[in-house]
mmCIF file of C-alpha atoms in Angstrom:
data_model
loop_
_atom_site.group_PDB
_atom_site.id
_atom_site.type_symbol
_atom_site.label_atom_id
_atom_site.label_comp_id
_atom_site.label_asym_id
_atom_site.label_seq_id
_atom_site.Cartn_x
_atom_site.Cartn_y
_atom_site.Cartn_z
ATOM 1 C CA MET V 1 10.539 1.364 -29.938
ATOM 2 C CA SER V 2 10.326 4.311 -27.547
ATOM 3 C CA HIS V 3 10.123 6.832 -30.408
ATOM 4 C CA ASP V 4 6.655 5.653 -31.466
ATOM 5 C CA LEU V 5 5.467 5.992 -27.856
ATOM 6 C CA PHE V 6 6.858 9.540 -27.754
ATOM 7 C CA GLU V 7 4.972 10.377 -30.959
ATOM 8 C CA ALA V 8 1.771 8.827 -29.582
ATOM 9 C CA ALA V 9 2.082 10.700 -26.278
ATOM 10 C CA ARG V 10 2.756 13.975 -28.075
ATOM 11 C CA GLY V 11 -0.265 13.364 -30.306
ATOM 12 C CA ALA V 12 -2.427 12.598 -27.281
ATOM 13 C CA MET V 13 -1.308 15.811 -25.576
ATOM 14 C CA ALA V 14 -3.078 17.739 -28.355
ATOM 15 C CA PHE V 15 -6.393 16.386 -26.992
ATOM 16 C CA ALA V 16 -5.790 17.613 -23.436
ATOM 17 C CA HIS V 17 -8.597 19.584 -21.832
ATOM 18 C CA ALA V 18 -6.596 21.889 -19.569
ATOM 19 C CA PRO V 19 -8.401 25.257 -19.545
ATOM 20 C CA TYR V 20 -7.673 25.863 -15.848
ATOM 21 C CA SER V 21 -4.050 24.834 -15.385
ATOM 22 C CA LYS V 22 -2.977 25.499 -18.991
ATOM 23 C CA PHE V 23 -0.717 22.456 -18.497
ATOM 24 C CA PRO V 24 -1.403 19.884 -21.259
ATOM 25 C CA VAL V 25 -0.003 16.396 -20.681
ATOM 26 C CA GLY V 26 -0.015 13.314 -22.893
ATOM 27 C CA ALA V 27 0.748 9.676 -22.128
ATOM 28 C CA ALA V 28 1.126 6.560 -24.238
ATOM 29 C CA ILE V 29 1.257 2.948 -23.106
ATOM 30 C CA ARG V 30 2.465 -0.104 -24.981
ATOM 31 C CA ALA V 31 0.538 -2.996 -23.493
ATOM 32 C CA GLU V 32 1.238 -6.713 -23.500
ATOM 33 C CA ASP V 33 -0.980 -7.064 -26.593
ATOM 34 C CA GLY V 34 1.491 -4.857 -28.521
ATOM 35 C CA LYS V 35 -1.047 -2.076 -29.009
ATOM 36 C CA VAL V 36 -0.460 1.540 -28.017
ATOM 37 C CA TYR V 37 -3.057 3.222 -25.817
ATOM 38 C CA THR V 38 -3.054 6.965 -25.232
ATOM 39 C CA GLY V 39 -4.479 9.505 -22.838
ATOM 40 C CA ALA V 40 -4.416 13.201 -22.042
ATOM 41 C CA ASN V 41 -5.261 15.154 -18.929
ATOM 42 C CA ILE V 42 -8.911 16.176 -18.704
ATOM 43 C CA GLU V 43 -9.576 18.902 -16.175
ATOM 44 C CA ASN V 44 -12.779 19.793 -14.412
ATOM 45 C CA LEU V 45 -13.794 23.105 -12.883
ATOM 46 C CA SER V 46 -14.165 21.304 -9.559
ATOM 47 C CA PHE V 47 -10.482 20.688 -8.798
ATOM 48 C CA PRO V 48 -9.155 18.054 -8.221
ATOM 49 C CA GLN V 49 -11.883 16.088 -9.942
ATOM 50 C CA GLY V 50 -10.139 15.919 -13.315
ATOM 51 C CA TRP V 51 -8.034 13.074 -14.696
ATOM 52 C CA CYS V 52 -4.310 13.003 -15.338
ATOM 53 C CA ALA V 53 -3.033 11.723 -18.697
ATOM 54 C CA GLU V 54 -1.596 8.499 -17.267
ATOM 55 C CA PRO V 55 -4.819 7.057 -15.775
ATOM 56 C CA THR V 56 -6.687 8.201 -18.889
ATOM 57 C CA ALA V 57 -4.291 6.037 -20.944
ATOM 58 C CA ILE V 58 -4.637 3.184 -18.433
ATOM 59 C CA SER V 59 -8.422 3.381 -18.810
ATOM 60 C CA ALA V 60 -8.099 3.149 -22.594
ATOM 61 C CA MET V 61 -5.816 0.118 -22.167
ATOM 62 C CA ILE V 62 -8.245 -1.646 -19.826
ATOM 63 C CA MET V 63 -11.212 -0.890 -22.083
ATOM 64 C CA GLY V 64 -9.163 -2.205 -25.016
ATOM 65 C CA GLY V 65 -8.832 -5.557 -23.233
ATOM 66 C CA ALA V 66 -5.191 -5.318 -22.137
ATOM 67 C CA ARG V 67 -4.044 -5.514 -18.514
ATOM 68 C CA LYS V 68 -0.253 -5.074 -18.466
ATOM 69 C CA ILE V 69 1.896 -2.008 -19.200
ATOM 70 C CA VAL V 70 5.075 -3.005 -21.043
ATOM 71 C CA GLU V 71 6.407 0.553 -21.420
ATOM 72 C CA MET V 72 5.051 4.077 -21.141
ATOM 73 C CA ALA V 73 5.907 7.594 -22.356
ATOM 74 C CA VAL V 74 4.852 10.875 -20.718
ATOM 75 C CA ILE V 75 5.178 14.409 -22.080
ATOM 76 C CA ALA V 76 4.045 17.810 -20.811
ATOM 77 C CA GLU V 77 3.958 20.897 -22.986
ATOM 78 C CA LYS V 78 5.357 23.257 -20.342
ATOM 79 C CA LEU V 79 7.665 21.018 -18.301
ATOM 80 C CA PRO V 80 10.386 18.954 -19.983
ATOM 81 C CA LEU V 81 10.855 15.481 -18.476
ATOM 82 C CA CYS V 82 7.642 15.788 -16.457
ATOM 83 C CA PRO V 83 7.307 12.638 -14.355
ATOM 84 C CA PRO V 84 3.937 11.191 -13.365
ATOM 85 C CA CYS V 85 2.581 12.612 -10.100
ATOM 86 C CA GLY V 86 2.579 10.455 -6.964
ATOM 87 C CA GLY V 87 -0.988 9.244 -7.375
ATOM 88 C CA CYS V 88 -0.367 8.319 -10.994
ATOM 89 C CA ARG V 89 2.787 6.426 -10.051
ATOM 90 C CA GLN V 90 0.697 4.192 -7.804
ATOM 91 C CA LYS V 91 -1.933 3.759 -10.543
ATOM 92 C CA ILE V 92 0.743 2.832 -13.091
ATOM 93 C CA SER V 93 2.339 0.353 -10.664
ATOM 94 C CA GLU V 94 -0.962 -1.553 -10.476
ATOM 95 C CA PHE V 95 -0.480 -2.585 -14.116
ATOM 96 C CA ALA V 96 3.329 -2.495 -14.461
ATOM 97 C CA ALA V 97 6.277 -4.552 -13.300
ATOM 98 C CA LYS V 98 9.165 -3.098 -11.307
ATOM 99 C CA ASP V 99 11.314 -3.141 -14.469
ATOM 100 C CA THR V 100 8.690 -1.513 -16.724
ATOM 101 C CA LYS V 101 10.324 1.369 -18.572
ATOM 102 C CA ILE V 102 8.833 4.856 -18.205
ATOM 103 C CA TYR V 103 10.074 7.381 -20.773
ATOM 104 C CA LEU V 104 10.154 11.063 -19.819
ATOM 105 C CA CYS V 105 10.026 13.283 -22.884
ATOM 106 C CA ASP V 106 10.475 16.832 -24.079
ATOM 107 C CA GLU V 107 9.541 18.329 -27.447
ATOM 108 C CA ALA V 108 12.490 16.554 -29.116
ATOM 109 C CA GLY V 109 11.718 13.048 -27.865
ATOM 110 C CA VAL V 110 12.628 10.657 -25.077
ATOM 111 C CA GLN V 111 15.249 12.244 -22.832
ATOM 112 C CA LYS V 112 15.207 10.058 -19.719
ATOM 113 C CA THR V 113 14.295 6.423 -19.136
ATOM 114 C CA MET V 114 13.368 5.187 -15.679
ATOM 115 C CA THR V 115 12.034 1.922 -14.359
ATOM 116 C CA MET V 116 8.862 1.747 -12.335
ATOM 117 C CA GLU V 117 10.992 0.764 -9.336
ATOM 118 C CA GLU V 118 13.067 3.945 -9.712
ATOM 119 C CA LEU V 119 9.938 6.042 -10.122
ATOM 120 C CA LEU V 120 8.134 4.508 -7.148
ATOM 121 C CA PRO V 121 10.442 2.651 -4.762
ATOM 122 C CA PHE V 122 8.675 0.817 -1.947
ATOM 123 C CA SER V 123 5.331 0.999 -3.747
ATOM 124 C CA PHE V 124 2.251 -0.120 -1.876
ATOM 125 C CA GLU V 125 1.770 -3.819 -2.643
ATOM 126 C CA THR V 126 -0.283 -6.754 -1.481
ATOM 127 C CA GLU V 127 -0.071 -10.426 -2.339
ATOM 128 C CA LEU V 128 -2.188 -9.597 -5.413
ATOM 129 C CA GLY V 129 0.417 -7.116 -6.780
#
């Protein structure tokens, strides 16, 4: 099932708006409703006011009516196996379980699979999380 997420993330990366960093990123989420939601980074001249690909995909998921990330793929054009940044890891953890699989990709496909717990050990949590 991870291959379709890779393809969706790679397709989303084509929509990146990265004129400043020249660092396109794509993300794809499979939510609890079974649908795939995608996002790309969208930069703004006023750094750091842009959006990373992961929260863009999370926004699409929320607006689509889903609330839980089942699995997620991330790809960056210029950095194989590019993991989500620290801020994005916390954003992902809001909607993911500790065992949610995060797929890190390169141009050939999924190359590394991590759990949310591995990606963000000791994440900030409250009784709501």
